[in-house]
PDB file of C-alpha atoms and ligand atoms in Angstrom:
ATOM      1  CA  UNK A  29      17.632  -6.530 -21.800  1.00 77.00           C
ATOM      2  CA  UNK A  30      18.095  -8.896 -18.348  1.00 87.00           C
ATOM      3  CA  UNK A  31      14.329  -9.323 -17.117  1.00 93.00           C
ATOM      4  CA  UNK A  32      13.978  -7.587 -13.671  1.00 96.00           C
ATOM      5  CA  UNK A  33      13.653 -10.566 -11.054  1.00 98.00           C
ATOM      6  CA  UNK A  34      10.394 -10.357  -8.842  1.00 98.00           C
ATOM      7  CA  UNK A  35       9.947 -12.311  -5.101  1.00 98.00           C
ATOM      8  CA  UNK A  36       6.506 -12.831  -4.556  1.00 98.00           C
ATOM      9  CA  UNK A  37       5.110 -12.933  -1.049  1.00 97.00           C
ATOM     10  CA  UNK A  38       1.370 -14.030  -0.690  1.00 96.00           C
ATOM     11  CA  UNK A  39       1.186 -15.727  -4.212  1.00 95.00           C
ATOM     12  CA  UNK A  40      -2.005 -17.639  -4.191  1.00 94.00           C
ATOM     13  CA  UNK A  41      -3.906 -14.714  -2.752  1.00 95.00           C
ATOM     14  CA  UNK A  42      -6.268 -12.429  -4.356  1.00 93.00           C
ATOM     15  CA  UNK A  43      -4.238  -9.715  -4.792  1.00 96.00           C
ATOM     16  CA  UNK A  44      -1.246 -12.038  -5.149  1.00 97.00           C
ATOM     17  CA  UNK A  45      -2.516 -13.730  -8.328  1.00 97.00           C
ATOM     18  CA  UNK A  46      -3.571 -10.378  -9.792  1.00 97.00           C
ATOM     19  CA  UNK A  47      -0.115  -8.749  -9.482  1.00 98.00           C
ATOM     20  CA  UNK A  48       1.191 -12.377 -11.259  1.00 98.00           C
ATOM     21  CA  UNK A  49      -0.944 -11.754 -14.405  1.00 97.00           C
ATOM     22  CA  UNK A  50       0.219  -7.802 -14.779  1.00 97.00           C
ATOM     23  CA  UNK A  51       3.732  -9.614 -14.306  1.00 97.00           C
ATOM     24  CA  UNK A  52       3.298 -12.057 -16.711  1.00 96.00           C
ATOM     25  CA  UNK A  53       1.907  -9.578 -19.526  1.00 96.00           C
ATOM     26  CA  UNK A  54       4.455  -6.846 -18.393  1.00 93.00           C
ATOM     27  CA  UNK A  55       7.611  -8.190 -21.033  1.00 90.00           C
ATOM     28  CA  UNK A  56      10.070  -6.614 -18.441  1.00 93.00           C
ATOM     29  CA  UNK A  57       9.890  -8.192 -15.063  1.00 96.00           C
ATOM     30  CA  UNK A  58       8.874 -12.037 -14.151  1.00 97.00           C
ATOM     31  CA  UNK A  59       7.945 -13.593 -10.823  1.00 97.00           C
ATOM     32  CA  UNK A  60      11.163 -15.616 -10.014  1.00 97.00           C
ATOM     33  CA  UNK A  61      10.065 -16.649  -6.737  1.00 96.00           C
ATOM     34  CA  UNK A  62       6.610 -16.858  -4.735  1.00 95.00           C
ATOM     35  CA  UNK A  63       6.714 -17.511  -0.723  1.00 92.00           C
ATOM     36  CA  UNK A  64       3.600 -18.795   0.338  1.00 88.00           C
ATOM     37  CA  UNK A  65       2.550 -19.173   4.035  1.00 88.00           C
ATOM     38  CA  UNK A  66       3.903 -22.727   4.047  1.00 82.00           C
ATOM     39  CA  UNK A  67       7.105 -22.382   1.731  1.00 81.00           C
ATOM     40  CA  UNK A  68      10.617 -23.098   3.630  1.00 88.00           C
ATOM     41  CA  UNK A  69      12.965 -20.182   2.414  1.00 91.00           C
ATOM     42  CA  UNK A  70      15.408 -20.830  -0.778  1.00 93.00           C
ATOM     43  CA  UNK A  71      18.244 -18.322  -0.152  1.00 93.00           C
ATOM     44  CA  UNK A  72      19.778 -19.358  -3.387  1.00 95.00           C
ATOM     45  CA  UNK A  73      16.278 -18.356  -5.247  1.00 95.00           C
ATOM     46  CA  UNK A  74      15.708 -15.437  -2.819  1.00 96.00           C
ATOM     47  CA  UNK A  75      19.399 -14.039  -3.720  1.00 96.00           C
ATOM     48  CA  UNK A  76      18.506 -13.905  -7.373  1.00 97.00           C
ATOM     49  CA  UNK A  77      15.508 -11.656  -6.373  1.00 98.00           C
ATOM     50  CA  UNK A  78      15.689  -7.796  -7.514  1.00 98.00           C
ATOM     51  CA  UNK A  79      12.596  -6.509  -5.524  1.00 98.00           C
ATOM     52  CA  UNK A  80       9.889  -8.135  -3.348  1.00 98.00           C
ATOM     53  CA  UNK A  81       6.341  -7.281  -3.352  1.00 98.00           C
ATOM     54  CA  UNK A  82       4.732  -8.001  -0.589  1.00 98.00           C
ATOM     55  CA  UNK A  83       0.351  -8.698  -0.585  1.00 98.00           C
ATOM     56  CA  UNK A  84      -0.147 -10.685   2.605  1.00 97.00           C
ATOM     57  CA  UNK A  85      -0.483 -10.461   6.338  1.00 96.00           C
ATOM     58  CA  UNK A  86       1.061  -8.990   8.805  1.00 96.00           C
ATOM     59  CA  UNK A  87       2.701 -11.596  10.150  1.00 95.00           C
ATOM     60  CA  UNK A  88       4.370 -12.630   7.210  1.00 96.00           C
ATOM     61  CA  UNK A  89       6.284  -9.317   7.851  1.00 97.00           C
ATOM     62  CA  UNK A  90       9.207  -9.751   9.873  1.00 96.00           C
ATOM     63  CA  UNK A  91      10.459 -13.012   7.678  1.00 95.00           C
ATOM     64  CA  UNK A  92       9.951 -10.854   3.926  1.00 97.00           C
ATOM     65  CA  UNK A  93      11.803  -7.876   5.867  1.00 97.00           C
ATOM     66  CA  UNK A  94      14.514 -10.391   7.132  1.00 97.00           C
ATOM     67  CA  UNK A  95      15.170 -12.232   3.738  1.00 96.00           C
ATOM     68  CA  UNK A  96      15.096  -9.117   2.341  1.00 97.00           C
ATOM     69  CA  UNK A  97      17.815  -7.083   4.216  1.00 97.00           C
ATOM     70  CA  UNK A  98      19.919 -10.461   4.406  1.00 97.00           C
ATOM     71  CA  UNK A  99      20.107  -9.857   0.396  1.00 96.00           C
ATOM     72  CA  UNK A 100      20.128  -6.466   0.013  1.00 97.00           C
ATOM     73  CA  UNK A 101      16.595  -6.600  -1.922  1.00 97.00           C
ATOM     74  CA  UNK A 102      14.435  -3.433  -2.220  1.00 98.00           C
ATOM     75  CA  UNK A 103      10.330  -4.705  -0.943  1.00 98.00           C
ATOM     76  CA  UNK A 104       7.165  -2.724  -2.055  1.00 98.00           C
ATOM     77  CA  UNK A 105       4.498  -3.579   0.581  1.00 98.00           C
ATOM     78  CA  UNK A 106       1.369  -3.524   0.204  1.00 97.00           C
ATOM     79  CA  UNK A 107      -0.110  -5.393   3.032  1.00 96.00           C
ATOM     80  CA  UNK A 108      -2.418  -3.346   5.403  1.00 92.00           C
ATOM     81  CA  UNK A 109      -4.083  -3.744   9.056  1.00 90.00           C
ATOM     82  CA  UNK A 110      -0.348  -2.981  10.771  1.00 93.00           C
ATOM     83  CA  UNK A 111       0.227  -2.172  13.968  1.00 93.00           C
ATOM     84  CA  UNK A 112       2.579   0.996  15.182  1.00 94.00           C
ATOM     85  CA  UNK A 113       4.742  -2.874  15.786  1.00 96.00           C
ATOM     86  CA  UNK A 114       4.946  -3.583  11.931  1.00 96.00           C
ATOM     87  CA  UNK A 115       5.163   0.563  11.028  1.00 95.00           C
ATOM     88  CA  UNK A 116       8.121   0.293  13.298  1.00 97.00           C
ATOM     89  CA  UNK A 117       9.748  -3.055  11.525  1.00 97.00           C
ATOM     90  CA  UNK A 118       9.287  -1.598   8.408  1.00 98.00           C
ATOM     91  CA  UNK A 119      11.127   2.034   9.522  1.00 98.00           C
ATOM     92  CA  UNK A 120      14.033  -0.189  10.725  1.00 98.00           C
ATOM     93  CA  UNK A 121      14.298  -2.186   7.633  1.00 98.00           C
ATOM     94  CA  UNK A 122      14.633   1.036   5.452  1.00 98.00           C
ATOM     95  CA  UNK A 123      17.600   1.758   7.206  1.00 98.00           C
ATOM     96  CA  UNK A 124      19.217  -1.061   5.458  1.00 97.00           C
ATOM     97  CA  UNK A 125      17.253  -1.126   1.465  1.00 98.00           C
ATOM     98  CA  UNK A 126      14.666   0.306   0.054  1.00 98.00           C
ATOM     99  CA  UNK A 127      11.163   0.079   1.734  1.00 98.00           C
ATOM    100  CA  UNK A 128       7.723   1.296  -0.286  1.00 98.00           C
ATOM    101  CA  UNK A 129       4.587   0.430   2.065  1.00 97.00           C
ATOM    102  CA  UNK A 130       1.698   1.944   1.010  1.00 95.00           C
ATOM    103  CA  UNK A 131      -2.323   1.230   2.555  1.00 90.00           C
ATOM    104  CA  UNK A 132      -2.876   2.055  -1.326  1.00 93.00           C
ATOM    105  CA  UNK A 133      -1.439   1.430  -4.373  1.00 96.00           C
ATOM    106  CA  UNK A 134      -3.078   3.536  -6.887  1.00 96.00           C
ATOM    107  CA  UNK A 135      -2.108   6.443  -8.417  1.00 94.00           C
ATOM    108  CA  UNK A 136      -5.239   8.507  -8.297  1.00 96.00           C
ATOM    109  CA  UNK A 137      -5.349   7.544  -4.216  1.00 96.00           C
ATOM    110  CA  UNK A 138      -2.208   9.084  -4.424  1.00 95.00           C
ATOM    111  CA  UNK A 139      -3.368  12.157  -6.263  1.00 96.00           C
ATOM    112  CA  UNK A 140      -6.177  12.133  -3.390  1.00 97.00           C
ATOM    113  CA  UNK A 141      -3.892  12.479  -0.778  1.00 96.00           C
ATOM    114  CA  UNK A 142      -1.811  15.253  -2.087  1.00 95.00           C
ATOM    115  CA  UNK A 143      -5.354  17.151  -3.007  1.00 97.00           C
ATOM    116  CA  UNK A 144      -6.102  17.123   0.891  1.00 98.00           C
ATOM    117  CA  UNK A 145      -3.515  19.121   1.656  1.00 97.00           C
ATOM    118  CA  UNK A 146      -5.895  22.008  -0.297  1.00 97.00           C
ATOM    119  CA  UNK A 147      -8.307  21.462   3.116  1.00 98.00           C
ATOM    120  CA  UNK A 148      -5.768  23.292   4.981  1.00 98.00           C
ATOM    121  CA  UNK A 149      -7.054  26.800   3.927  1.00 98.00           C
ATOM    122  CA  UNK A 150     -10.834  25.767   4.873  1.00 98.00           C
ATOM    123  CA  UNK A 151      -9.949  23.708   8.842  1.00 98.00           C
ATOM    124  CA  UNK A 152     -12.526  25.945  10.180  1.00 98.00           C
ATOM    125  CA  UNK A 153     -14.586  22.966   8.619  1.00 98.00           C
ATOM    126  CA  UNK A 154     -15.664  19.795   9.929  1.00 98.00           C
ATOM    127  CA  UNK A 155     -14.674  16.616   8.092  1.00 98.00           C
ATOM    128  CA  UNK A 156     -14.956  13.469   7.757  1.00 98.00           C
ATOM    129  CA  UNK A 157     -13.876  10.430   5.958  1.00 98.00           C
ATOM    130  CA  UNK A 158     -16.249   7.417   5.035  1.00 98.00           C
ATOM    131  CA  UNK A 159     -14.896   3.897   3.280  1.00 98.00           C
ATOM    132  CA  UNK A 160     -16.795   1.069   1.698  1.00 98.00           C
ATOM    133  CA  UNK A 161     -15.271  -2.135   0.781  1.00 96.00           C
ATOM    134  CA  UNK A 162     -16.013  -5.733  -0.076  1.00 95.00           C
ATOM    135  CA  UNK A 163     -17.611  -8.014   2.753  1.00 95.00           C
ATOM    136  CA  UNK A 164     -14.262  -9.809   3.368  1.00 93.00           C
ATOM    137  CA  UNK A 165     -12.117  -7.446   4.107  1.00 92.00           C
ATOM    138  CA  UNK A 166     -10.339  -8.314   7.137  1.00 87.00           C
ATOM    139  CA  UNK A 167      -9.010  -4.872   8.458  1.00 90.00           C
ATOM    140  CA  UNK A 168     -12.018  -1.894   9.557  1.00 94.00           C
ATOM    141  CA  UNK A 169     -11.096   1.166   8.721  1.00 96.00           C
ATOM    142  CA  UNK A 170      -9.166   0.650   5.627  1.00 95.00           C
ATOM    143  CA  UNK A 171      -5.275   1.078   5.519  1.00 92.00           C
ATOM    144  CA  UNK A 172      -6.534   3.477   2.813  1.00 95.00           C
ATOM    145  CA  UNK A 173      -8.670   5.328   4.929  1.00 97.00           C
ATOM    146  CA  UNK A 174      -6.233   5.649   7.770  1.00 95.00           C
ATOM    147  CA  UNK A 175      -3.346   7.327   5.668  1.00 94.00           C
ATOM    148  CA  UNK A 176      -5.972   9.988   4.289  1.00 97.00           C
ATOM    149  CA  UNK A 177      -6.851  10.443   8.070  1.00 98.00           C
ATOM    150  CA  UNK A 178      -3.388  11.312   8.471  1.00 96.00           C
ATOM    151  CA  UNK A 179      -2.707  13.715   6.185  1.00 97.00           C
ATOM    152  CA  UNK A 180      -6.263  15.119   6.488  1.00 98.00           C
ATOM    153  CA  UNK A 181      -5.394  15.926  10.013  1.00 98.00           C
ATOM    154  CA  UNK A 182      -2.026  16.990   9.200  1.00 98.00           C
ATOM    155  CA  UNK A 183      -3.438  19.602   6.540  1.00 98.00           C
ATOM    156  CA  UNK A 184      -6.283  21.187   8.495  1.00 98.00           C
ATOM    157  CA  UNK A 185      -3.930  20.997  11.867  1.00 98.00           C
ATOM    158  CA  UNK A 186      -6.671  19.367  14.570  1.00 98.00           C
ATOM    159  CA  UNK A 187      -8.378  15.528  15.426  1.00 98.00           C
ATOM    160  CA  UNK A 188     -11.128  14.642  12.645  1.00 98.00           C
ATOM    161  CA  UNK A 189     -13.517  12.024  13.781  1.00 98.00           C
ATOM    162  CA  UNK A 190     -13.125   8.458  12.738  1.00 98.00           C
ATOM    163  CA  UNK A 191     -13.639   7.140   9.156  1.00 98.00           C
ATOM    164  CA  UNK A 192     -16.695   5.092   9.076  1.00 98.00           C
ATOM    165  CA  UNK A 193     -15.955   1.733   7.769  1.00 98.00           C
ATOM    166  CA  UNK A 194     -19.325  -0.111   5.278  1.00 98.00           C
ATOM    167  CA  UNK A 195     -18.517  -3.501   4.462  1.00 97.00           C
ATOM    168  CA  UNK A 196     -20.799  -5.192   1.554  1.00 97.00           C
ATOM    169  CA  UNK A 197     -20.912  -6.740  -1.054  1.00 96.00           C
ATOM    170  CA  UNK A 198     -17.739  -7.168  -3.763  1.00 95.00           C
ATOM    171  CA  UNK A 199     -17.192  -3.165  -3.485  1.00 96.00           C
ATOM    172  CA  UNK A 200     -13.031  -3.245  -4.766  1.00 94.00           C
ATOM    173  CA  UNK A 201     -12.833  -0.040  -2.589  1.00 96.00           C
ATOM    174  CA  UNK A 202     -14.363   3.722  -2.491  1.00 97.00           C
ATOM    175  CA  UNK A 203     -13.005   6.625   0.137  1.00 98.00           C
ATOM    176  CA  UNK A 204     -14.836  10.053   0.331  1.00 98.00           C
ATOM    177  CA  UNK A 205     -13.431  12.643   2.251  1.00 98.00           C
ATOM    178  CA  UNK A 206     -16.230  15.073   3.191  1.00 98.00           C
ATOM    179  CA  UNK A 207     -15.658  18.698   4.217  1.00 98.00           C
ATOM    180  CA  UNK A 208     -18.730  20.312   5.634  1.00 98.00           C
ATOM    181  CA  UNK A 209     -19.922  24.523   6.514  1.00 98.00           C
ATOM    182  CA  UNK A 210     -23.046  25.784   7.491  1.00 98.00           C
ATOM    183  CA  UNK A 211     -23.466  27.093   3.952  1.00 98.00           C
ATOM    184  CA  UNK A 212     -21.730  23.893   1.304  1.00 98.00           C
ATOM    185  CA  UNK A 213     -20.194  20.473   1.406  1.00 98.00           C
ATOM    186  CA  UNK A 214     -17.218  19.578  -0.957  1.00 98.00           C
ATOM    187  CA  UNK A 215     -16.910  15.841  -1.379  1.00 98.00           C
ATOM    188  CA  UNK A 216     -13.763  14.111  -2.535  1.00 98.00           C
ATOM    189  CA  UNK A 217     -14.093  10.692  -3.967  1.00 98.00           C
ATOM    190  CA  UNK A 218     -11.862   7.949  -5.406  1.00 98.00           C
ATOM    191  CA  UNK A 219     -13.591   4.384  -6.272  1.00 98.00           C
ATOM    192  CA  UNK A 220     -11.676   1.939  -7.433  1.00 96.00           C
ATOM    193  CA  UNK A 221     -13.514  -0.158 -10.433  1.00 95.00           C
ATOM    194  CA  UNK A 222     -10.893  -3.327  -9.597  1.00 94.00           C
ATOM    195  CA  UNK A 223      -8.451  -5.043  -8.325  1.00 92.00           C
ATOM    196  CA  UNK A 224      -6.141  -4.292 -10.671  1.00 96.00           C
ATOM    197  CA  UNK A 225      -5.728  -1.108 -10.623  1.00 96.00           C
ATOM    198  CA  UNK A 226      -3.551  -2.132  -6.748  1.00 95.00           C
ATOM    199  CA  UNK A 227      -1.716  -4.787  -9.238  1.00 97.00           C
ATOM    200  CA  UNK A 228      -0.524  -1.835 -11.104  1.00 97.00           C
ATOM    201  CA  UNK A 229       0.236   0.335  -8.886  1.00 97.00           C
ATOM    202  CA  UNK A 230       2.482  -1.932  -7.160  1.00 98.00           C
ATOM    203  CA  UNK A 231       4.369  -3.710  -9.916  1.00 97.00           C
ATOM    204  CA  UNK A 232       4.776   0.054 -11.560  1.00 97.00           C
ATOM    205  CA  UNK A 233       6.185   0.763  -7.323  1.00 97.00           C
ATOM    206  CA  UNK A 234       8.811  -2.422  -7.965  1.00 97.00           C
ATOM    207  CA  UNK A 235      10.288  -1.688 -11.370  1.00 96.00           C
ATOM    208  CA  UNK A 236      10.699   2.069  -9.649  1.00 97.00           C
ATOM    209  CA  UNK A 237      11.960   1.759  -6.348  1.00 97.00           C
ATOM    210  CA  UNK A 238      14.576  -1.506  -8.317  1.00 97.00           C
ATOM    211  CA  UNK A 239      16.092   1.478  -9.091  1.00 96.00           C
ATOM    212  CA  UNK A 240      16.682   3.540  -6.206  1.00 95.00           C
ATOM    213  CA  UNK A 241      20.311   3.044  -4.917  1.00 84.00           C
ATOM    214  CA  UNK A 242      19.369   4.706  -1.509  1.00 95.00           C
ATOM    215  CA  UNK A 243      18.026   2.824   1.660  1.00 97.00           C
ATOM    216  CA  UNK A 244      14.630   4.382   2.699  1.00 97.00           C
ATOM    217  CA  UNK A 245      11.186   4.444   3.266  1.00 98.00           C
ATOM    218  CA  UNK A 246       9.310   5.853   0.344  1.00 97.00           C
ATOM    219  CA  UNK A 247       5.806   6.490  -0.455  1.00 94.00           C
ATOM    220  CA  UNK A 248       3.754   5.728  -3.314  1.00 95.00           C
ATOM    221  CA  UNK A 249       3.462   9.530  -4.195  1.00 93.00           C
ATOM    222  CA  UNK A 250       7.338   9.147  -4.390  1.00 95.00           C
ATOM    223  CA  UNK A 251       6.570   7.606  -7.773  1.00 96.00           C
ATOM    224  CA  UNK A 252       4.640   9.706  -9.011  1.00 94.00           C
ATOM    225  CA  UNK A 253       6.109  13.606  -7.650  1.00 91.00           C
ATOM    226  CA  UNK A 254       9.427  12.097  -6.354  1.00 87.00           C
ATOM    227  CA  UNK A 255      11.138  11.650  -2.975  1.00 78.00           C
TER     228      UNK A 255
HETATM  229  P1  NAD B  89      -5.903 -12.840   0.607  1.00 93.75           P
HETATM  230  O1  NAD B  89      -6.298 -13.352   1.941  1.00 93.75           O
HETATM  231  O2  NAD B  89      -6.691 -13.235  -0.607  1.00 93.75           O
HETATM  232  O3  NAD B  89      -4.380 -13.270   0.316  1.00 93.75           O
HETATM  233  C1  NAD B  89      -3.338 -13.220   1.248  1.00 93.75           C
HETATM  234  C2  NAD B  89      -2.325 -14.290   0.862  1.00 93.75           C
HETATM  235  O4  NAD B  89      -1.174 -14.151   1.704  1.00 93.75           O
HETATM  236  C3  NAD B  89      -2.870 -15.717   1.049  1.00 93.75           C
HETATM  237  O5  NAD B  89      -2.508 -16.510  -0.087  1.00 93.75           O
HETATM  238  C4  NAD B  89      -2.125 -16.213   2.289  1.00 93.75           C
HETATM  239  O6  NAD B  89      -1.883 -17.607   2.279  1.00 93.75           O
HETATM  240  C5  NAD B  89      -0.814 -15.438   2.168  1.00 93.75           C
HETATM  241  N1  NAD B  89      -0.116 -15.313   3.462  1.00 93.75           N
HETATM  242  C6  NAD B  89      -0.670 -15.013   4.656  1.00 93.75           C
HETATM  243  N2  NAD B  89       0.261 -15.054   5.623  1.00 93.75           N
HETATM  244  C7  NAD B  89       1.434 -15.379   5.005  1.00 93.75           C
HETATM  245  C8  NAD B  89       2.761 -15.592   5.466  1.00 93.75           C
HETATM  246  N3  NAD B  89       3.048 -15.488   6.775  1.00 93.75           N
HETATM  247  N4  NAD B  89       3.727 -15.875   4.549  1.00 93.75           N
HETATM  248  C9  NAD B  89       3.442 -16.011   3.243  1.00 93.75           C
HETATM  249  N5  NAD B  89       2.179 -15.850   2.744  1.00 93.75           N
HETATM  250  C10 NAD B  89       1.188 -15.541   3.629  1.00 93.75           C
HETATM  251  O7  NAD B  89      -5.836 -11.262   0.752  1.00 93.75           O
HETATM  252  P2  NAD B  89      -5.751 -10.170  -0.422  1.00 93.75           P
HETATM  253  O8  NAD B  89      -7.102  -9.645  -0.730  1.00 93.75           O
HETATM  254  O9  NAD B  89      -4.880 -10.674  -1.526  1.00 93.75           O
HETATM  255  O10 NAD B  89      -4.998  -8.991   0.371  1.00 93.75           O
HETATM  256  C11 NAD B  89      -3.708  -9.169   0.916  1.00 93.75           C
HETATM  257  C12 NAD B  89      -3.307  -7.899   1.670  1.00 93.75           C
HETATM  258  O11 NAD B  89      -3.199  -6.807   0.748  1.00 93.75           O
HETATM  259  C13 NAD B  89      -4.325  -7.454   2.718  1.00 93.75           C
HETATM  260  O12 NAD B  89      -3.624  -6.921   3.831  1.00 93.75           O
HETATM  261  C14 NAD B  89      -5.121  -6.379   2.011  1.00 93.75           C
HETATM  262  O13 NAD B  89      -5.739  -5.453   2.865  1.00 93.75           O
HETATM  263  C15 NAD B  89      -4.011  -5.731   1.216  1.00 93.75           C
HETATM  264  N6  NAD B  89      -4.430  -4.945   0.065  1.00 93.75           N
HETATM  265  C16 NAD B  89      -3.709  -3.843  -0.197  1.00 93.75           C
HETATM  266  C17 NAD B  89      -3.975  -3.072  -1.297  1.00 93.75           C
HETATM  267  C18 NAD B  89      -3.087  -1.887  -1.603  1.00 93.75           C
HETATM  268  O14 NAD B  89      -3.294  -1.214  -2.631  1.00 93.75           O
HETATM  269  N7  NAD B  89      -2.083  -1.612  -0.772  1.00 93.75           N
HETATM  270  C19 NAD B  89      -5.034  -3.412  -2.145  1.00 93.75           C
HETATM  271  C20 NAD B  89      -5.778  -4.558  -1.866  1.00 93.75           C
HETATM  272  C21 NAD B  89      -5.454  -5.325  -0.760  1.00 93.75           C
END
């Protein structure tokens, strides 16, 4: 069976050389082609590309979306700290192929998410989300931590505070989501023990959304409970 072709974007990073080693012991997909922030587009190699994944910045954005819709090439995205600028880019793109951003590529962060939609028969509550993560992270609050916002305060149907953002240490990344009475707290926590449990979530986001035929923007819960 023909090896599923996989662009690259943000290679040498850490996340970038992560998702390369799930690649390379995968059997199914390779890395065909890696941009870096200094690599001069091939349009010959990017044509043979079936699906980007995208682990970089947000200004590498507009040029992966570009390539991307020039060939027709679904692009999981897994970049965070975007503006409503990029959110926007990345709506427009879908139009055209297949677009999976998500602030969070693992599966039991998407299980999280889905769980806070329970909060909506307890709003009377306050809550309030709290993030740690390693002590160079470049984005405060976490991409991770703003999408649970969202659909925190889209279950329970008002503002929530902020998340407080702790950064220390090599923490890969842990998100509570506290719901609080007079009379009992429930706490709901996800902690991710590595890095590679993003790797895996993306790559496993690739080889799925390779084979959705429609244009779009999907989620990562798409994956797992369908669009
Ligand atoms: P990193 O700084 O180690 O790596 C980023 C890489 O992207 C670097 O190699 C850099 O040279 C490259 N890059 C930057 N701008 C570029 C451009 N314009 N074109 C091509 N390459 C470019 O960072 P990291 O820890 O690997 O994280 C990368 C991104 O992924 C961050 O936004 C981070 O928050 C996010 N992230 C997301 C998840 C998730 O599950 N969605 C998990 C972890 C990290």
């Amino acid at each position: 069976m023909k090896k599923l072709n996989i662009g690259l974007v943000g290679a040498n990073g850490r996340m970038g050389r992560e998702i390369a080693d799930i690649i390379s012991a995968h059997g199914g997909c390779d890395v065909s082609y890696s941009l870096s922030r200094d690599t001069k587009v091939n349009h010959e190699q990017a044509a043979k590309v079936d699906v980007w994944i995208d682990f970089s910045s947000p200004e590498a954005l507009p040029e992966v979306l570009k390539i991307a819709s020039r060939h027709k090439t679904p692009v999981v995205c897994g970049t965070t700290g975007f503006t409503k600028k990029e959110k926007t880019h990345l709506a427009k793109a879908s139009k055209n192929i297949p677009v999976l951003w998500a602030s969070n590529m693992s599966m039991g962060v998407a299980v999280l998410n889905e769980a806070l939609k329970m909060f909506s028969s307890i709003s009377n509550f306050d809550f309030q989300i709290e993030e740690f993560h390693h002590i160079r992270k470049k984005d405060k609050p976490s991409g991770t931590a703003i999408t649970l916002q969202e659909s925190l305060e889209k279950a329970v149907g008002k503002k929530c505070p902020e998340p407080l953002a702790i950064r220390g240490g090599g923490i890969f990344g842990v998100h509570k989501v506290h719901a609080m009475s007079e009379e009992e707290v429930i706490t709901f926590e996800h902690s991710a023990l590595n890095r590679t449990v993003f790797a895996k979530g993306a790559v496993t986001a690739a080889l799925w959304l390779a084979k959705q035929k429609k244009p779009g923007l999907y989620q990562i819960r798409d994956v797992l409970f369908g669009k």
